[in-house]
Short mmCIF file of C-alpha atoms in Angstrom, two decimals:
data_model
loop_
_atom_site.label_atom_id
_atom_site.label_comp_id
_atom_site.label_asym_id
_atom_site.label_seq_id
_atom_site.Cartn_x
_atom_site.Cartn_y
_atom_site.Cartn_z
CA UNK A 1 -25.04 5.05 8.40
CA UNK A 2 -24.68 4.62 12.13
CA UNK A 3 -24.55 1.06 11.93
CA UNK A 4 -22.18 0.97 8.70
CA UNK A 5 -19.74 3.03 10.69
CA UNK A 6 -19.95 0.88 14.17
CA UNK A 7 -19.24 -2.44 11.64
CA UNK A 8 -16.39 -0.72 9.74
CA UNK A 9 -14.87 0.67 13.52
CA UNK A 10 -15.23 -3.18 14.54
CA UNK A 11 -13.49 -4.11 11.64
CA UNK A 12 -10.20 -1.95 11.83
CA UNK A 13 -10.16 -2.15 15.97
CA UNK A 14 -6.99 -2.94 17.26
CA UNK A 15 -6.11 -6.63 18.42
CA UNK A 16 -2.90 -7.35 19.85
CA UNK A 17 -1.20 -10.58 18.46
CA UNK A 18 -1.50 -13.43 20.88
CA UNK A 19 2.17 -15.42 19.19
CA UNK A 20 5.40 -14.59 19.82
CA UNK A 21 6.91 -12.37 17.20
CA UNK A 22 8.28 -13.43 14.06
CA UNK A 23 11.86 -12.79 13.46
CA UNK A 24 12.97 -10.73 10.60
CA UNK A 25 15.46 -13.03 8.18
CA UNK A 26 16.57 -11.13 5.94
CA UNK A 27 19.17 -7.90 5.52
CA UNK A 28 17.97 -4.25 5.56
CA UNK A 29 17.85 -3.26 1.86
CA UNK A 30 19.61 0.18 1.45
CA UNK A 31 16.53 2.68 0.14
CA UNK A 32 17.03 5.81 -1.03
CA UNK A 33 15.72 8.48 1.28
CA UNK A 34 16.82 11.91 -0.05
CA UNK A 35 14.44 15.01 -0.65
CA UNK A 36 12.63 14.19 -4.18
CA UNK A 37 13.50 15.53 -7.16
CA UNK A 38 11.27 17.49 -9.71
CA UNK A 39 11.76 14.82 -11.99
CA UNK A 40 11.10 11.85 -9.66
CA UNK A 41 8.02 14.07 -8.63
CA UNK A 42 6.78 14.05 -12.37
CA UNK A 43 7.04 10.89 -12.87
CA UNK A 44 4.57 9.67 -9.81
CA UNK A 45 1.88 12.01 -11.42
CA UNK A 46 2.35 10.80 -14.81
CA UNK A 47 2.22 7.23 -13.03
CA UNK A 48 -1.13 8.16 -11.09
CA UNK A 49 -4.40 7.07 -13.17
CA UNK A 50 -6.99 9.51 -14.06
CA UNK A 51 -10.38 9.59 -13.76
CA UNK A 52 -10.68 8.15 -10.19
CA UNK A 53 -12.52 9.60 -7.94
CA UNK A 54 -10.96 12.51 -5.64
CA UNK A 55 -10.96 13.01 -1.71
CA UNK A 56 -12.32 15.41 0.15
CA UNK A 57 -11.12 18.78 -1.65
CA UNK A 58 -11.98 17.49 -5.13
CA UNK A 59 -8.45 17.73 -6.33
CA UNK A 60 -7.82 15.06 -9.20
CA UNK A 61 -4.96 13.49 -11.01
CA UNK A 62 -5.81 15.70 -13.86
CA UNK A 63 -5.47 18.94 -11.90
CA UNK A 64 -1.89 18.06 -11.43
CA UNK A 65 -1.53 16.91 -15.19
CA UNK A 66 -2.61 20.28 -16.22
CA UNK A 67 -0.52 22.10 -13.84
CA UNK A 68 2.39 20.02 -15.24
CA UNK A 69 1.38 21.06 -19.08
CA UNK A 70 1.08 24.64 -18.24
CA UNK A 71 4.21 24.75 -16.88
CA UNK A 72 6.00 23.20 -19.42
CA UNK A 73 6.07 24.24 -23.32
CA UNK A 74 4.41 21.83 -25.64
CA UNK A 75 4.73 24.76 -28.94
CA UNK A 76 6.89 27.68 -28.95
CA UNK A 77 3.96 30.13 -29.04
CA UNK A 78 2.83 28.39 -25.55
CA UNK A 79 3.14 30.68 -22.78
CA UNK A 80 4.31 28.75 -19.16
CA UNK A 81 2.25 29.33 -16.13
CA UNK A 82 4.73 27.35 -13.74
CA UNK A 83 2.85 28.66 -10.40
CA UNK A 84 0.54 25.93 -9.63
CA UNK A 85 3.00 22.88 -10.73
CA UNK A 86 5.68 24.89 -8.99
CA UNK A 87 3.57 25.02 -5.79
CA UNK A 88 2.74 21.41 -5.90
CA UNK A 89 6.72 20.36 -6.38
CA UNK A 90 7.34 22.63 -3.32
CA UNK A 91 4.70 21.47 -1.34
CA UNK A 92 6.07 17.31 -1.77
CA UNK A 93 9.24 18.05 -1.44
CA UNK A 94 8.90 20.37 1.89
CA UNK A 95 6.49 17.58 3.30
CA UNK A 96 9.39 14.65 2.61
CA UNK A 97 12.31 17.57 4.19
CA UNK A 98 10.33 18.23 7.14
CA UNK A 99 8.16 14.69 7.41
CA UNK A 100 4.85 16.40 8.24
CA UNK A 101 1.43 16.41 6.56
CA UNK A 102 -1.05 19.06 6.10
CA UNK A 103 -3.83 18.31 8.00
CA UNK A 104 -5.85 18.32 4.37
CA UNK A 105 -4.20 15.28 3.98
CA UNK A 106 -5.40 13.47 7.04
CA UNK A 107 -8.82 12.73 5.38
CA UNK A 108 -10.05 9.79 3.58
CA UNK A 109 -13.68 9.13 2.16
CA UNK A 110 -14.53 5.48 2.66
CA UNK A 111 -17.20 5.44 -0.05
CA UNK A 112 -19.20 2.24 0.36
CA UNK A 113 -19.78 0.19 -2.46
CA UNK A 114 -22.68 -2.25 -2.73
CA UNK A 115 -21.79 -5.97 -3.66
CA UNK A 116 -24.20 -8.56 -6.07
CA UNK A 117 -24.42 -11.09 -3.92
CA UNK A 118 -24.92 -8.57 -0.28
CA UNK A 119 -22.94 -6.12 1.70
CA UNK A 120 -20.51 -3.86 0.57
CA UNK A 121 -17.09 -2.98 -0.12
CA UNK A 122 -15.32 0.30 1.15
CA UNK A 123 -12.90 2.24 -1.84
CA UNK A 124 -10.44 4.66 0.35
CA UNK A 125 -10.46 8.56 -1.66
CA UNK A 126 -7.03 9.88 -0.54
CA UNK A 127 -6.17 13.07 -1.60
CA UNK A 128 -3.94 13.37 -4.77
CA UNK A 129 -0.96 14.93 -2.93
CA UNK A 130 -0.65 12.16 -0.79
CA UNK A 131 -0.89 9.78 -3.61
CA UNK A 132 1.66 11.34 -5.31
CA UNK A 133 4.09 11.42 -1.98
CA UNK A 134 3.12 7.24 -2.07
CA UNK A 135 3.53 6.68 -5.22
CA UNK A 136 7.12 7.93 -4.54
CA UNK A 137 7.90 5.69 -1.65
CA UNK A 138 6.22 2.81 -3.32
CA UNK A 139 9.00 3.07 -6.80
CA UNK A 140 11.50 3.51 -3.96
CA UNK A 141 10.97 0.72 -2.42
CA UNK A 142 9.86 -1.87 -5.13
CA UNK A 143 12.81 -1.28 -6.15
CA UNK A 144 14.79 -2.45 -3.59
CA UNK A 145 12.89 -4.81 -2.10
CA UNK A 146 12.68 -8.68 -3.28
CA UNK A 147 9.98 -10.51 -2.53
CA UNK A 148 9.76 -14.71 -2.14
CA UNK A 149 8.46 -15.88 -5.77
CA UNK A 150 5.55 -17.45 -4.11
CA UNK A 151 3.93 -14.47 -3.59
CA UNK A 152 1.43 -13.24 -6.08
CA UNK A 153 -1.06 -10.33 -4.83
CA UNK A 154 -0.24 -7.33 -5.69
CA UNK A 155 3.01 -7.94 -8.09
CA UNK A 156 3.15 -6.72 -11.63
CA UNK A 157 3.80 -10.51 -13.93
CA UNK A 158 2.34 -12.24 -10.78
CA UNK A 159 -1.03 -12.32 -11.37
CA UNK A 160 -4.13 -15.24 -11.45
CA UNK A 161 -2.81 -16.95 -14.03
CA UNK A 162 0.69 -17.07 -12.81
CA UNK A 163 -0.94 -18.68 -9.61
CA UNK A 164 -2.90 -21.22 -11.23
CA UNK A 165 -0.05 -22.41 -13.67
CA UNK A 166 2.31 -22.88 -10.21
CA UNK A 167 -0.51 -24.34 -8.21
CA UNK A 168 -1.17 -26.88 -11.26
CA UNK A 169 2.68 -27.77 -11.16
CA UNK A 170 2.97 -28.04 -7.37
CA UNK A 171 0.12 -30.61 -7.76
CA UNK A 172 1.45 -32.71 -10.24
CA UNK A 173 5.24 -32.59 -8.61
CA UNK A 174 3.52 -33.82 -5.21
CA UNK A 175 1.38 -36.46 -7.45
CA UNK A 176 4.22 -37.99 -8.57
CA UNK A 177 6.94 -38.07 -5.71
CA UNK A 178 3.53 -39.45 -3.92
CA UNK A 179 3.73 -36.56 -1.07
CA UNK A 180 1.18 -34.51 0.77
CA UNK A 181 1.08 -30.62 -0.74
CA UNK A 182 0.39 -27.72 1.78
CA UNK A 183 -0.97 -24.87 0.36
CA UNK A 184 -1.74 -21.44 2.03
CA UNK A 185 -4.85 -19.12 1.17
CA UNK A 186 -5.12 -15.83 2.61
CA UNK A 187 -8.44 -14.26 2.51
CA UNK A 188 -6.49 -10.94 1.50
CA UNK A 189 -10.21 -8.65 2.40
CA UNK A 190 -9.75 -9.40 5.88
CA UNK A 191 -5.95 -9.30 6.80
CA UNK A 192 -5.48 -6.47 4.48
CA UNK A 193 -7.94 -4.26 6.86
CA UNK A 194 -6.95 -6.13 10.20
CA UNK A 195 -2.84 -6.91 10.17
CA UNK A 196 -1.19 -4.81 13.34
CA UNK A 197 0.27 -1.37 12.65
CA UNK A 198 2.90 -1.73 15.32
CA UNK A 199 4.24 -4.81 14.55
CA UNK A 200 4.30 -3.68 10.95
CA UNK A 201 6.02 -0.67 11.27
CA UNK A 202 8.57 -2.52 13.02
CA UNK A 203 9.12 -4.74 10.58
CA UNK A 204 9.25 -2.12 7.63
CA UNK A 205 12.07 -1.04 9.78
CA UNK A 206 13.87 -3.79 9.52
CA UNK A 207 13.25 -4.54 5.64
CA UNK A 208 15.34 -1.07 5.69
CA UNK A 209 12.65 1.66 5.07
CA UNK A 210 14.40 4.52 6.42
CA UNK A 211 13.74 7.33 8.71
CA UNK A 212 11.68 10.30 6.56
CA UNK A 213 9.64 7.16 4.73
CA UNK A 214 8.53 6.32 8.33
CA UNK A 215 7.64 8.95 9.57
CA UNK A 216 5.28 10.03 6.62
CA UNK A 217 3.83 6.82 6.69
CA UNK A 218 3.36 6.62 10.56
CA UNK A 219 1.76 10.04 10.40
CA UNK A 220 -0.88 9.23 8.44
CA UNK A 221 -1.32 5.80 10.41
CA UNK A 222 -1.84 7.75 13.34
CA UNK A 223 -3.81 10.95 12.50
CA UNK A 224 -6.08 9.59 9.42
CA UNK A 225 -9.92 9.76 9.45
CA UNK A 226 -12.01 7.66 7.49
CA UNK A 227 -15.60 8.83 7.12
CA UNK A 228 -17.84 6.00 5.86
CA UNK A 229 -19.72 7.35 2.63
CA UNK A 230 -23.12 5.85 1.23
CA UNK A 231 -24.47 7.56 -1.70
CA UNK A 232 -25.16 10.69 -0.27
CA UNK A 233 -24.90 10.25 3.42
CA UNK A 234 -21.69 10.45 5.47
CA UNK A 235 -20.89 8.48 8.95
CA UNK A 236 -19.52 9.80 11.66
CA UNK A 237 -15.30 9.80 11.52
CA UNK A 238 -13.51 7.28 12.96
CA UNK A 239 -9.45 6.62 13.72
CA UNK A 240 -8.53 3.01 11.75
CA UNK A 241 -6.62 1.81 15.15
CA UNK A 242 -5.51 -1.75 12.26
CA UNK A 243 -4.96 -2.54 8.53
CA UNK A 244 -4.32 -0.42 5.59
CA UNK A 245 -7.08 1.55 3.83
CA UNK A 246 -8.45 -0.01 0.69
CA UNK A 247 -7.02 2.59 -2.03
CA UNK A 248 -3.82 3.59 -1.05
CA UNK A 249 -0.98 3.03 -3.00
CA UNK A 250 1.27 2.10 -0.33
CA UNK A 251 -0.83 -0.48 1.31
CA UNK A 252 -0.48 -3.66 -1.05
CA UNK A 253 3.36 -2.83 -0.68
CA UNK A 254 3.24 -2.76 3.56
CA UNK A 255 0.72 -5.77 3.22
CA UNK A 256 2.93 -7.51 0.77
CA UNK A 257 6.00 -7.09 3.12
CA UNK A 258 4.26 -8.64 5.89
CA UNK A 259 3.00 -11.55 3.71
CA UNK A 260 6.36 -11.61 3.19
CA UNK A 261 7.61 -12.65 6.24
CA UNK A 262 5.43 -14.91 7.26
CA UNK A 263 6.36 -17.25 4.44
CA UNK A 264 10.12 -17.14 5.06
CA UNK A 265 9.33 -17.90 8.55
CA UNK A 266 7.07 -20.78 7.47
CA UNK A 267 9.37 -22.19 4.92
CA UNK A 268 12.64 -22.40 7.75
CA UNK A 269 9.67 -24.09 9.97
CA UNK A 270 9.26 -26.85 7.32
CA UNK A 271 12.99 -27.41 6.25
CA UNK A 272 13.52 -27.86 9.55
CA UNK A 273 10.73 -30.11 9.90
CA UNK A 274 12.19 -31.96 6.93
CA UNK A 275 9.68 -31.06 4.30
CA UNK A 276 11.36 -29.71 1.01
CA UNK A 277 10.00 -26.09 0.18
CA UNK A 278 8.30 -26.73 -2.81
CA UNK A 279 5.62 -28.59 -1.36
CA UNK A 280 4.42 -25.18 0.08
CA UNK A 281 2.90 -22.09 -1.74
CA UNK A 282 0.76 -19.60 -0.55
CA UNK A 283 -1.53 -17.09 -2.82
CA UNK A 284 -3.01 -14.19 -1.33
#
């Protein structure tokens, strides 16, 4: 386990960019950033998926279901127990009010998964709270927020087969106006755990993220600990000092905002270059 955890610490250590930074160029989108309702706070647990695997207290998605169906008459002869859901819609909406995390929340299991063909891949277990309080900013901020149509990772109607259709056409249109056709891959493993926290937080700043949504998400940047988990053995905790952890709702969003832009920045490069934008699409 020693050696699991010194290659996932390697992985997520900080490395300061080495370019000059890219300029934001688009408005601030206007996100909502008032105290969540009981209703809004229903719906993220109804969205959350049951059966996955819970974080360090054992709390699941269907401990919060069941809180929700006591408290709330399915049959007259039902009797409500509202306590528990009650606590739970108290305890999300003081943490968004206040913008501060129980330190239960600062936790995350990095349960190591063996691959086929070698190695392994890490799954994040975040507690179910703070799922639910992501789940919130994530609907808040999809949205809102519009990203370039040549992005495909991580967008509902914008999967594989979305990407291969485009790619096909993008070859064919550059086939037959006899030009050269860029194309972008992003190994999406790699910059997902390794992008810059800084420089992103800056930039979800800009996109128009406001001020409570910041702070709950640069909380648990700064005072997370992921503990490397194989079978039954646990590594020693470390602080992730780069990237997003793999399992958290919020990090395709932050990772697709980068992606983001990047490729409006690339695409004013090439216009101004004199290359049309079609001829470019990236995938990640």
């Amino acid at each position: 386990m020693t050696r699991l955890t010194d290659e996932m610490e390697d992985m997520h250590k900080r490395v300061d960019p080495q370019e000059e930074e890219i300029p934001t160029l688009i408005a601030p989108y206007e996100i909502d950033d008032s105290v969540p309702t009981e209703d809004e706070i229903t719906l993220a647990v109804k969205r959350l998926k049951s059966g996955k695997s819970p974080g360090a207290s054992k709390m699941t998605v269907a401990h919060l279901k069941k809180w929700y169906r006591q408290a709330h008459r399915l049959k007259e002869e039902d009797i409500p127990q509202p306590e528990a859901w009650n606590k739970l819609v108290e305890l999300v909406r003081h943490t968004w009010e206040h913008s501060e995390l129980p330190q239960e929340l600062y936790y995350c299991v990095q349960a190591m998964i063996p691959k086929p063909d070698g190695g392994s891949r890490g799954i994040g277990l975040l507690e179910v709270v703070l799922k639910v309080l992501e789940c919130i900013i994530n609907s808040r901020v999809t949205a809102k927020v519009k990203f370039h149509d040549c992005l495909h990772g991580f967008r509902a109607a914008r999967g594989t087969d979305t990407a291969q259709i485009e790619s096909k056409l993008f070859q064919q249109l550059a086939g037959i106006d006899q030009e050269t056709l860029f194309k972008a891959y992003l190994d999406w493993a790699k910059a997902f755990a390794t992008f810059h926290k800084e420089g992103a937080f800056k930039k979800l700043h800009e996109y128009g993220l406001p001020t409570k949504m910041l702070t709950l998400i640069a909380l648990q940047w700064d005072k997370m600990q992921v503990i490397p988990k194989q079978a039954d053995f646990f590594g020693i905790p470390f602080y992730q000092d780069s990237g997003q952890i793999t399992g958290s709702i919020l990090g395709p969003l932050i990772f697709n905002i980068v992606v983001d832009l990047v490729v409006r920045y690339w695409m004013t490069i090439m216009v101004d270059d004199g290359g049309t934008c079609w001829k470019y699409s990236w995938y990640s």
